[in-house]
XYZ file of C-alpha atoms in Angstrom:
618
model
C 92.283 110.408 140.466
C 93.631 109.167 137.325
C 92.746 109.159 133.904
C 91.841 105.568 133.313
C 93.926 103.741 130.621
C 91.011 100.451 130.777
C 90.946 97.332 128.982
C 88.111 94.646 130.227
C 89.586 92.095 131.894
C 88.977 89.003 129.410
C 90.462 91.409 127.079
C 93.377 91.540 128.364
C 93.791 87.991 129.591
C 92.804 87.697 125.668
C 96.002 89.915 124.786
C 98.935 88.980 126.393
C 97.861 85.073 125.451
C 97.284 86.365 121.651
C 100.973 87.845 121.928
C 102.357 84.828 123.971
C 103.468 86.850 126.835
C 101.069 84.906 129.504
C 103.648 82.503 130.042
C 106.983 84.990 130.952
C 104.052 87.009 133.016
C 103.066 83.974 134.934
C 106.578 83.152 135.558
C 107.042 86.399 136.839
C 104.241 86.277 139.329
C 105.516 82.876 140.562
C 109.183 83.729 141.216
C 108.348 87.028 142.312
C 105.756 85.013 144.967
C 108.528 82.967 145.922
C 110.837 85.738 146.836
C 112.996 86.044 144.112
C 114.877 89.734 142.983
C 114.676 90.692 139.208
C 117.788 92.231 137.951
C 117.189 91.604 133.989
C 113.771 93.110 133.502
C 114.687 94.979 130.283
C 114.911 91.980 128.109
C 111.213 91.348 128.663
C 109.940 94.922 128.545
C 111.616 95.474 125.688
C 111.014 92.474 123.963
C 108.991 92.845 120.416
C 106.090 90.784 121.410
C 105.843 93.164 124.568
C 105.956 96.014 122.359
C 103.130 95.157 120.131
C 100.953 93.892 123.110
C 101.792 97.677 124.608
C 100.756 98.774 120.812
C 97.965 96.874 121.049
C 96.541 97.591 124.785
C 96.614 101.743 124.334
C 95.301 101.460 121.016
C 91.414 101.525 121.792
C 91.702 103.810 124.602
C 90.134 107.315 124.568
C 93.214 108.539 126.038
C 95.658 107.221 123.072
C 93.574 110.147 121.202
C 94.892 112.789 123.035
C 98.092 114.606 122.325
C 100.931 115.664 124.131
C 103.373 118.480 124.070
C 104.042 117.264 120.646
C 100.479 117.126 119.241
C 100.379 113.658 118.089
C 97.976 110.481 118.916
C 98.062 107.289 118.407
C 97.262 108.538 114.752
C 100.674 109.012 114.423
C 101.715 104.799 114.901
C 98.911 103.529 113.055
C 100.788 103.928 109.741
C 104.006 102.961 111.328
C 105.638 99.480 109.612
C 105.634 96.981 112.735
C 109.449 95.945 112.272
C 109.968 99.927 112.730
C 108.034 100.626 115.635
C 109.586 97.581 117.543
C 113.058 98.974 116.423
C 111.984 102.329 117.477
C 110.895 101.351 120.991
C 114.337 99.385 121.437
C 116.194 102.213 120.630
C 114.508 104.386 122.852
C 115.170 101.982 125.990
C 118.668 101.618 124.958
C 119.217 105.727 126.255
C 115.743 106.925 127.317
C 115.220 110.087 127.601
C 111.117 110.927 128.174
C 109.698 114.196 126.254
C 107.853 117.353 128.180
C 104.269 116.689 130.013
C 101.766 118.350 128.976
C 99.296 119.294 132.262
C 95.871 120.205 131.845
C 93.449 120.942 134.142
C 90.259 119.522 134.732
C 87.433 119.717 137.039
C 87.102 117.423 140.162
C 84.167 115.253 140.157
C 82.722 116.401 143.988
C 81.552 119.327 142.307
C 83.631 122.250 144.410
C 84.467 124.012 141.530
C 88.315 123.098 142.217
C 90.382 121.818 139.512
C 92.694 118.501 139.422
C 95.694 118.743 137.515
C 96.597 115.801 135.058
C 100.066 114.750 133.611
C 99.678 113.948 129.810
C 103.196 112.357 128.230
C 103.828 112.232 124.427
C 102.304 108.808 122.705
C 105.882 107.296 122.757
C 105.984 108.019 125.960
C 102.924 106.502 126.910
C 103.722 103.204 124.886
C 106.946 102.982 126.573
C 105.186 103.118 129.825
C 102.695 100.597 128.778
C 105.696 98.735 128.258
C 106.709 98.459 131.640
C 103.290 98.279 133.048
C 102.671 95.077 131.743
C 106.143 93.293 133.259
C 106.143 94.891 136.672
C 102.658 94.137 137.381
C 102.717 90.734 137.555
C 105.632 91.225 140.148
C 103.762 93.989 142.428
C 100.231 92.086 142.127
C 102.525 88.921 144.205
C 103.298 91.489 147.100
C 100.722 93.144 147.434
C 98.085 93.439 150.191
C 94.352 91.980 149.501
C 93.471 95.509 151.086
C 93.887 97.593 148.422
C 91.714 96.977 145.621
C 92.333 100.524 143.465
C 94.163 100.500 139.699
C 94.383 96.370 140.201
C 93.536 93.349 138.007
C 89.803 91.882 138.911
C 89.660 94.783 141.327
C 86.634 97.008 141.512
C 84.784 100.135 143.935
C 82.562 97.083 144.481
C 84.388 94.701 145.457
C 86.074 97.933 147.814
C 82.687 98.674 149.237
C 81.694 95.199 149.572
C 84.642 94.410 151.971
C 83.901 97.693 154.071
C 80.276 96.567 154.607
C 81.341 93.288 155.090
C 84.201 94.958 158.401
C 81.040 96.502 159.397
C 78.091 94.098 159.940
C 80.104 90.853 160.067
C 83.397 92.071 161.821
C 81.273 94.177 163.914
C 83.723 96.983 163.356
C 81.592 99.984 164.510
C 84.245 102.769 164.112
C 85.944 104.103 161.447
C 89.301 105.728 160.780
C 89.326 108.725 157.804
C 92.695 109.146 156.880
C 92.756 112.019 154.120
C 96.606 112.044 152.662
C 97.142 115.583 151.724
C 98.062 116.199 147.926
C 99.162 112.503 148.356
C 99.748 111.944 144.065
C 101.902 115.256 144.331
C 104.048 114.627 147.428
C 105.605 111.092 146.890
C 108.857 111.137 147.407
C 111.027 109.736 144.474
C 113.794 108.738 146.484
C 111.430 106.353 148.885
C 109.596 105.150 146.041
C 112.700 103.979 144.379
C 113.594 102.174 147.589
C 110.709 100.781 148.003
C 110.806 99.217 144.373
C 113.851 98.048 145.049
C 112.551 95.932 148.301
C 109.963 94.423 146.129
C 112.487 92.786 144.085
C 112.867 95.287 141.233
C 116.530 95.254 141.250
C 117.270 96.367 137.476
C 118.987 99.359 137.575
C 118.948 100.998 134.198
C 114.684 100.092 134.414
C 115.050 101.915 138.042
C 117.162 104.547 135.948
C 114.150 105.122 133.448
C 111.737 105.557 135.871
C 113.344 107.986 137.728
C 113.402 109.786 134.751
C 109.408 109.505 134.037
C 108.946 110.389 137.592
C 111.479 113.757 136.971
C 109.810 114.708 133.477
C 110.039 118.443 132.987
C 106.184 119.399 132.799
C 104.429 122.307 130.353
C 101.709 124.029 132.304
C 98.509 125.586 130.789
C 100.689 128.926 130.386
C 103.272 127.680 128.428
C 105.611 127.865 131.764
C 107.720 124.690 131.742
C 108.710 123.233 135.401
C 110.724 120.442 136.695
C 108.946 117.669 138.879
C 110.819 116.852 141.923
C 108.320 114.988 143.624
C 104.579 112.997 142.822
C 103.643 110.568 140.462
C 101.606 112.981 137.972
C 98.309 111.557 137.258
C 97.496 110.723 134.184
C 100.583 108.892 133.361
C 99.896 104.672 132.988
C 102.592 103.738 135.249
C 101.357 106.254 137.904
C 98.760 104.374 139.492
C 100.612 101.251 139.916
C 103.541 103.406 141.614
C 100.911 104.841 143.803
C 99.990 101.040 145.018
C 103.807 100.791 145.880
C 104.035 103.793 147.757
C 101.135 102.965 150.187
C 101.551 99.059 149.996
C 104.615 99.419 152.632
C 101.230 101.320 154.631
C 98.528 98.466 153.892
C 100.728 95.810 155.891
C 101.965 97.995 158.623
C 97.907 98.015 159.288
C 97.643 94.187 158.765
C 100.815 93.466 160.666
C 99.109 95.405 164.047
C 96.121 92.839 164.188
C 96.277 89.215 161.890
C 98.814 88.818 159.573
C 102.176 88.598 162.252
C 99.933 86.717 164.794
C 98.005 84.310 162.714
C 101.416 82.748 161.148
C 102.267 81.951 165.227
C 98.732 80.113 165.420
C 98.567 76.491 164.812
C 96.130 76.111 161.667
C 92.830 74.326 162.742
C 90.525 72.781 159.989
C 87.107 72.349 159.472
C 84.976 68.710 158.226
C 85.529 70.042 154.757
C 89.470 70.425 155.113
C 89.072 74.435 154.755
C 91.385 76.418 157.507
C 89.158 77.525 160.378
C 90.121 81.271 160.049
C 86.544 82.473 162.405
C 88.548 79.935 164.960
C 91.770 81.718 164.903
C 90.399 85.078 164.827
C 88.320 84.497 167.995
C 91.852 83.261 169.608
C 93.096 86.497 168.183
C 90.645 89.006 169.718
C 90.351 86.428 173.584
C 93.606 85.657 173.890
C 95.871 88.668 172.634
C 96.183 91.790 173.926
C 96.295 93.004 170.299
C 93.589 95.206 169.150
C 91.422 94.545 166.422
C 91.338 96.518 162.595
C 90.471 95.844 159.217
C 91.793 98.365 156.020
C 90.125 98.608 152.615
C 91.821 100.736 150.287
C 91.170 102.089 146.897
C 93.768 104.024 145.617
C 95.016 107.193 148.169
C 91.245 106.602 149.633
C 91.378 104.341 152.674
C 89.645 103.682 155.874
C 90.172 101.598 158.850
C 87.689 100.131 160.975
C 87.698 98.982 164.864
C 85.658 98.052 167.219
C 85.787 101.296 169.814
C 86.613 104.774 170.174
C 89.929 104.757 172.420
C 91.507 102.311 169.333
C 90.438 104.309 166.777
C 91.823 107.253 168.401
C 95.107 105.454 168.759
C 94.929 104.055 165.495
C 94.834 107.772 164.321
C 97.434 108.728 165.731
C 99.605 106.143 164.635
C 99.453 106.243 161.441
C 99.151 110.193 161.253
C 102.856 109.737 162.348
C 103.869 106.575 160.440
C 102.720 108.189 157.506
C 105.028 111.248 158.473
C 108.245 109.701 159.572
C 108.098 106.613 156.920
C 106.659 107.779 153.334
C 107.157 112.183 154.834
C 103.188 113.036 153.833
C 100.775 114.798 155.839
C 97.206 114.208 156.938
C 94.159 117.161 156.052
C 93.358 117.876 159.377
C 89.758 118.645 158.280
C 88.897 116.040 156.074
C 90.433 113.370 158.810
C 87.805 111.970 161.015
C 86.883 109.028 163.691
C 83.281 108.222 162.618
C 81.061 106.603 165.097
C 79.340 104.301 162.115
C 76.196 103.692 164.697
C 75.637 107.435 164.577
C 77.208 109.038 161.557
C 77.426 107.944 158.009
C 81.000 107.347 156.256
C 81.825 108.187 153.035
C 83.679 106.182 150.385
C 83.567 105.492 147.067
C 80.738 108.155 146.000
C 78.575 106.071 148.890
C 77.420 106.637 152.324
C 77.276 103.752 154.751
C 76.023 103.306 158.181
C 74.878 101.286 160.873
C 71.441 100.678 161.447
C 69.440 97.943 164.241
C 67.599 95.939 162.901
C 65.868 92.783 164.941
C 68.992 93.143 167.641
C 71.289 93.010 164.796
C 73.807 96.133 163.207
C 73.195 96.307 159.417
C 74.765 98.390 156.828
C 72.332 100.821 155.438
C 74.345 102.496 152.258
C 73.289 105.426 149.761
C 74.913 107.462 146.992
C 76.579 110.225 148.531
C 75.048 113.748 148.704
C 77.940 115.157 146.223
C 77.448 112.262 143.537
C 73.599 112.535 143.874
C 73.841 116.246 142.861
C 76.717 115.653 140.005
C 74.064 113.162 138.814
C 71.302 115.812 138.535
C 73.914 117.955 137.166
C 75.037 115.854 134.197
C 72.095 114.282 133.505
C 70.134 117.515 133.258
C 72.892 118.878 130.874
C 72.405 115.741 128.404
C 69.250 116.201 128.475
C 69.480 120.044 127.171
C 72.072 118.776 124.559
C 69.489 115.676 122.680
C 67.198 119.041 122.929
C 69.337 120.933 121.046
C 71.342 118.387 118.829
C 71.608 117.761 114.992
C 72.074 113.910 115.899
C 69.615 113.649 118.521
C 69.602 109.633 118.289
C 73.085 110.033 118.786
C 72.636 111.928 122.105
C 69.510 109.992 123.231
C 72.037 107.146 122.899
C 74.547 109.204 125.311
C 71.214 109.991 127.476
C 70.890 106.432 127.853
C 74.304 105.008 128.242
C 74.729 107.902 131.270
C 71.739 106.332 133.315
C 73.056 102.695 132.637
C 76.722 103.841 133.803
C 74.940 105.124 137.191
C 72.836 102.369 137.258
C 75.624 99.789 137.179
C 77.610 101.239 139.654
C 75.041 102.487 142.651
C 73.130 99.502 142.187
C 75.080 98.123 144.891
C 73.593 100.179 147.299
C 71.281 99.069 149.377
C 68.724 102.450 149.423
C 69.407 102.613 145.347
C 65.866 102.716 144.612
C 65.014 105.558 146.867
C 68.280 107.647 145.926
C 67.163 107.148 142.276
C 63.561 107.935 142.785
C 64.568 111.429 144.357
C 66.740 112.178 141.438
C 63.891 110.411 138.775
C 61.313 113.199 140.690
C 64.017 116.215 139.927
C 65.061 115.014 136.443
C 61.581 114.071 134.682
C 60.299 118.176 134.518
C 63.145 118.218 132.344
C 62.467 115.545 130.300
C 58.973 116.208 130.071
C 59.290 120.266 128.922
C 62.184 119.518 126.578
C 62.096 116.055 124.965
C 58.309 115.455 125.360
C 58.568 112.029 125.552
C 55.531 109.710 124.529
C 54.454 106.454 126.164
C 53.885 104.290 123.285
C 56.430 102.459 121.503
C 58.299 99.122 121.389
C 61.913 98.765 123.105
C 64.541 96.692 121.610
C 67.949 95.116 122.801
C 69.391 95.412 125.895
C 66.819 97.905 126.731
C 63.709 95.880 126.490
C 65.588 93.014 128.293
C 66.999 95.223 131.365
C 64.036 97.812 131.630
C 60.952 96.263 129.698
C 59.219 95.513 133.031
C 59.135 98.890 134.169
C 55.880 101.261 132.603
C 58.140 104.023 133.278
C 60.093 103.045 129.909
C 58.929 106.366 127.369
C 59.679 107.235 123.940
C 61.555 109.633 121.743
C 60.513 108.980 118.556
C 61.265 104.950 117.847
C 64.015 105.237 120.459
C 63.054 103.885 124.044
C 64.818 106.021 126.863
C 66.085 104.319 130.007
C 63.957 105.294 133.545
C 66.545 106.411 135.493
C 64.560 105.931 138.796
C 64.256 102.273 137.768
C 67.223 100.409 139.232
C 67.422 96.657 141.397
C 69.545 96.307 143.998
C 72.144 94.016 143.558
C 74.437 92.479 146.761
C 78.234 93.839 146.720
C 80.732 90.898 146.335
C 84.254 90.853 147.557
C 87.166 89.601 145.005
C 87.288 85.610 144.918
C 90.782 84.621 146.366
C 91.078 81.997 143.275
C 90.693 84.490 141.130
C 94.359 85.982 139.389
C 95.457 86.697 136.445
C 98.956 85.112 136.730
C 97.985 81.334 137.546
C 96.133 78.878 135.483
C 93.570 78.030 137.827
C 92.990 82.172 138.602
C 92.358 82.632 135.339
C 89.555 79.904 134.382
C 87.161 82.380 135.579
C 88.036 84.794 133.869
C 88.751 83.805 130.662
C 86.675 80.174 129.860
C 86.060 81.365 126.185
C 90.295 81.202 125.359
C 90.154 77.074 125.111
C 88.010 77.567 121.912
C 89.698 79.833 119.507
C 92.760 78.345 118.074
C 95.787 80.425 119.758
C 98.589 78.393 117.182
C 96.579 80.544 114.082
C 97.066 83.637 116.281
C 101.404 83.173 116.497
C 101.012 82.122 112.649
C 99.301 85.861 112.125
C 101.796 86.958 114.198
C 105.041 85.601 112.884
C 103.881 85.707 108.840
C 102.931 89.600 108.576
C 102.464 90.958 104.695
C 105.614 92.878 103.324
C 104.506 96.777 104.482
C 102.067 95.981 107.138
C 101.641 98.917 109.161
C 101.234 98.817 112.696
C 97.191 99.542 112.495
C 96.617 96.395 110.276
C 98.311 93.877 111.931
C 97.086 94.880 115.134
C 93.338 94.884 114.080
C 94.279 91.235 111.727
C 94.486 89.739 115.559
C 91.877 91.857 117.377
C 89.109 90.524 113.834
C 90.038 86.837 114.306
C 89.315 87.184 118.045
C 86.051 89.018 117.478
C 84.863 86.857 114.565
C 85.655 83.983 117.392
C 88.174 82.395 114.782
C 85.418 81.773 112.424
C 84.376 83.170 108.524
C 82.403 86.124 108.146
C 80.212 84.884 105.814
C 79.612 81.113 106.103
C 80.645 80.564 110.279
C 83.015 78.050 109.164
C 86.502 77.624 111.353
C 89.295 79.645 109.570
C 92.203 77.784 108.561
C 95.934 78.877 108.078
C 97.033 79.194 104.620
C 92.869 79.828 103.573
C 92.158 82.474 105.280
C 91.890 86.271 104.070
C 91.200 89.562 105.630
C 89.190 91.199 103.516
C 89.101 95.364 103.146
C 85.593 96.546 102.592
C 85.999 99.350 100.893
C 89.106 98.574 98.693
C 92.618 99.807 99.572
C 92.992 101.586 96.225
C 90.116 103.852 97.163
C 90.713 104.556 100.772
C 93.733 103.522 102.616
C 91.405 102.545 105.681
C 93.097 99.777 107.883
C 90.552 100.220 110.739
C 88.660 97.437 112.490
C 85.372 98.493 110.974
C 86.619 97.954 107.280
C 88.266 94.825 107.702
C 86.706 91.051 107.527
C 87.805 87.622 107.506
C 86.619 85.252 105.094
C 87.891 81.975 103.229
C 90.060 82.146 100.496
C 87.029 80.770 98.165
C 84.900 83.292 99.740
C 87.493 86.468 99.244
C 87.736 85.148 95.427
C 83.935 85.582 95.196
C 83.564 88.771 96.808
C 86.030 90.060 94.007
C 85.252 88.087 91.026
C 83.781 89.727 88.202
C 83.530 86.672 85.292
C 80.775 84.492 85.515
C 82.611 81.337 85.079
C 84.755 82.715 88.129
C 81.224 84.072 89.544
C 79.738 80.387 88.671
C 82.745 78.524 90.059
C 83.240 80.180 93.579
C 79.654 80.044 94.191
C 79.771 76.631 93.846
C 82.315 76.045 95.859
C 81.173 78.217 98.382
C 77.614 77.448 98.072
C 76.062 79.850 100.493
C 72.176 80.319 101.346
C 70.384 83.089 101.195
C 71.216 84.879 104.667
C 75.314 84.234 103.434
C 74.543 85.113 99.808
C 72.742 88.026 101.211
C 76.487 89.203 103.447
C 78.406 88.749 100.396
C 75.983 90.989 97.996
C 76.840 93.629 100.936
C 80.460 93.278 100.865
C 80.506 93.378 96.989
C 78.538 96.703 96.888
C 80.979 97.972 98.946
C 83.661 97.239 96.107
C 81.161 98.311 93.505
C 80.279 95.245 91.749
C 76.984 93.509 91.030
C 74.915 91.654 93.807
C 74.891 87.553 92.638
């Protein structure tokens, strides 16, 4: 597992159009589609605009907090002049040489008391890592196989879990492979990896060069022992998970090449009345008149399983790729935790959920649950939060964590199809300890996203004038599999995804860009761009469209009080409306507010801002 560096995907569609890299990664995508090697990569990753969309990507994570060997965070750029931290990162690629990993270890989620160890790299590091992220997954995302769905754009667990019920009930796939890699993240092999890269069409070799390097960091271990990394792609690191995909992507169409993807292409395409390709037609040739024997893979990371229709292929399937795995990426299969499930019989586990077959009017259905180890880890954390808004200083703070936990579990077991009743068992262990320790009441009034998500349950209670969430109230909600039009890298993929782009002015985004205050720091501009995307391109106080050469960013609490540069203190407003907020005459008052002429909810906004700075409400 890795430590998730996550921006939402309009977000980041958002980003790279804000810092006009869409276009080069588009390009990319398309050439790299059509077959073409890449032997110039550098100029792109290292490219300002690249830089600063790195900068800007990392930024909000909760992992830019944490330090490294060196002790600094993403603290430590903030205050960094833009023009320097480009020149920095440029010199760095010129001769990289990557700092010490700092490992520490943290419990794994199935609750065996075991401990997973995670790679953490310095923050230059990590932005120069970011840095090739964003170029070389354009390029992977055109090779790789629509089985794997872990660490990918518009990827999710369920869209994962919605193509494994799908192999199930509508492939009729009644038998399942369990391949367990053993310590797959810590037994790649650098040399195969490399190769592999270099098959892909990643044919730069001084970007090879650097990430060999990452790859053969020297790591710091809890004891201060410091140990060079001959092998594995440490978790942890951003570029790890998408070298993970191209380790086992060589592995994902091995699989597809033994039933569809070789035989389909020798098939003559039939259509349908609407012009769609008949694929249900070809696939019936497939299984009547091939000896070839059917199977389906969904991956998710090192996590995969692949179903068939009977026992002898799934016992030859196992054996297969027990040895492909051997002789072509040299990793070994857990004996114990590698299993042929009879899915009639036996449930299969994936994701955090159990799934099985189950009749139902002549007819095999998928019957899915939480797991029995993420049921318990539920109880476990849930119970603990509770003890903590017991305990705390803040408690509407920690009623606010209470709450967010049973939405997070909410949102993501939803999608099974006995949610209700694995959430009613847990709701029947979990409410003794809300009862004895928060004594909730039933009366109140719930507000928000609350009252509109949970107001039709009578389970809602009250702590105080805060409404807590019923955690055994939860709708099940049908897994979908990813859209094939949907991408990141092509116009039409994107509409989607990103509809709201059309109406914010991208041209006063590149002017933001290109005409940056003498000093800016890297914090400031940064947030500039992420405050005219969140006001929508519109003024704070009156709604209107911003225009260049009239528009301000305001600092709420002045800059020669508090040198704060963070998204929270910043605003944009008109020029006229900036001149009011500051002016302190009252022909200057009298003049603005004319000008301006806002009504009472606006005049009310500015009064705000202008106690802020310590001058007299209007």
């Amino acid at each position: 597992m890795f430590v998730k560096h996550k921006v939402s995907k309009k977000q980041s569609l958002r980003n790279n159009e804000y810092y006009d890299m869409q276009s080069i990664f588009d390009r990319l995508y398309r050439q790299s589609a059509q077959g073409k090697s890449f032997d110039r990569l550098l100029e792109s990753i290292a490219s300002r605009n690249n830089i600063l969309l790195a900068y800007r990507n990392i930024k909000g994570n909760k992992g830019s907090q944490t330090g490294g060997v060196d002790n600094l965070n993403i603290k430590s750029i903030n205050e960094t002049n833009t023009d320097i931290l480009v020149e920095k990162v440029q010199k760095m690629f010129d001769n990289y040489c990557p700092g010490r990993v700092r490992r520490v270890e943290i419990p794994k989620s199935d609750g065996s008391g075991k401990f997973r160890p995670l790679g953490i790299p310095t923050i230059s590091d990590r932005l120069i890592q970011q840095c090739i992220l964003q170029v070389l997954e354009p390029i992977c995302e055109a090779k790789f196989s629509d089985n794997s769905y872990g660490f990918r754009p518009n990827r999710s667990c369920g869209n994962a879990i919605s193509k494994a019920m799908n192999c199930m009930q509508q492939k009729h796939m009644h038998y399942c492979v369990d391949v367990d890699i053993k310590g797959f993240f810590d037994n790649v092999n650098h040399g195969k990896l490399l190769k592999q890269m270099w098959t892909l069409g990643l044919r730069d070799k001084k970007l090879l060069c650097i990430i060999s390097k990452i790859l053969n960091s020297e790591v710091v271990l809890p004891n201060g022992e410091v140990i060079k990394s001959d092998k594995g792609t440490p978790q942890g690191g951003i570029i790890s998970p998408l070298l993970s995909n191209i380790v086992l992507n060589e592995l994902d169409w091995w699989i597809s090449n033994q039933w569809s993807s070789k035989e389909l292409k020798e098939i003559t395409p039939k259509f349908n009345k609407r012009g769609n390709r008949d694929r249900g037609g070809e696939y019936k040739r497939l299984r009547t008149k091939t000896t070839l024997k059917e199977m389906h893979s969904v991956r998710y990371a090192d996590d995969f399983k692949i179903f068939t229709t009977d026992y002898h292929t799934a016992k030859k399937i196992f054996v297969a790729v027990t040895q492909w795995l051997k002789e072509r990426l040299d990793l070994d299969i857990s004996s114990e935790k590698s299993t042929i499930t009879n899915l009639k019989k036996n449930y299969t586990i994936f994701l955090g959920f159990k799934l099985k077959l189950h009749s139902k009017s002549n007819k095999q259905v998928v019957k899915s649950h939480m797991s029995d180890k993420a049921r318990k880890k539920i109880i476990t954390e849930y119970i603990k939060q509770v003890k903590q808004a017991q305990r705390s200083k803040c408690p509407n703070k920690d009623l606010w964590l209470l709450n967010s936990k049973a939405i997070g579990y909410h949102n993501y077991y939803q999608i099974a199809t006995g949610c209700s009743k694995d959430f009613g068992s847990i709701a029947f262990i979990v409410r003794r300890a809300i009862k004895h320790r928060l004594k909730p009441k039933r009366t109140g009034t719930a507000i928000g996203y609350i009252k509109d998500r949970y107001g039709g349950s009578v389970q809602v209670s009250f702590i105080g004038n805060t409404a807590i969430v019923p955690i055994s109230y939860v709708q099940f909600v049908i897994p979908v599999d990813k859209k094939r039009s949907v991408n990141s890298y092509t116009v039409e993929g994107r509409a989607e995804i990103h509809k709201k782009l059309a109406n914010m002015d991208i041209s006063i985004l590149h002017y933001l860009m290109e005409n940056v205050p003498q000093g800016t720091n890297a914090e400031f501009y940064n947030n500039r761009i992420s405050l005219y995307s969140g006001q929508n391109g519109k003024c704070f106080i009156t709604g209107k469209p911003l225009e260049m050469e009239s528009m301000h960013c305001h600092h709420k609490i002045p800059r020669c009080i508090r040198k704060d540069n963070s998204y929270s203190n910043l605003v944009w407003v008109t020029a006229d409306v900036h001149r009011l907020l500051h002016a302190t005459k009252a022909e200057t008052i009298e003049h603005y507010r004319s000008l301006v002429n806002p009504d009472k909810k606006q005049l009310s906004k500015i009064n705000k801002l202008r106690a802020m700075l310590e001058l007299p409400c209007l």
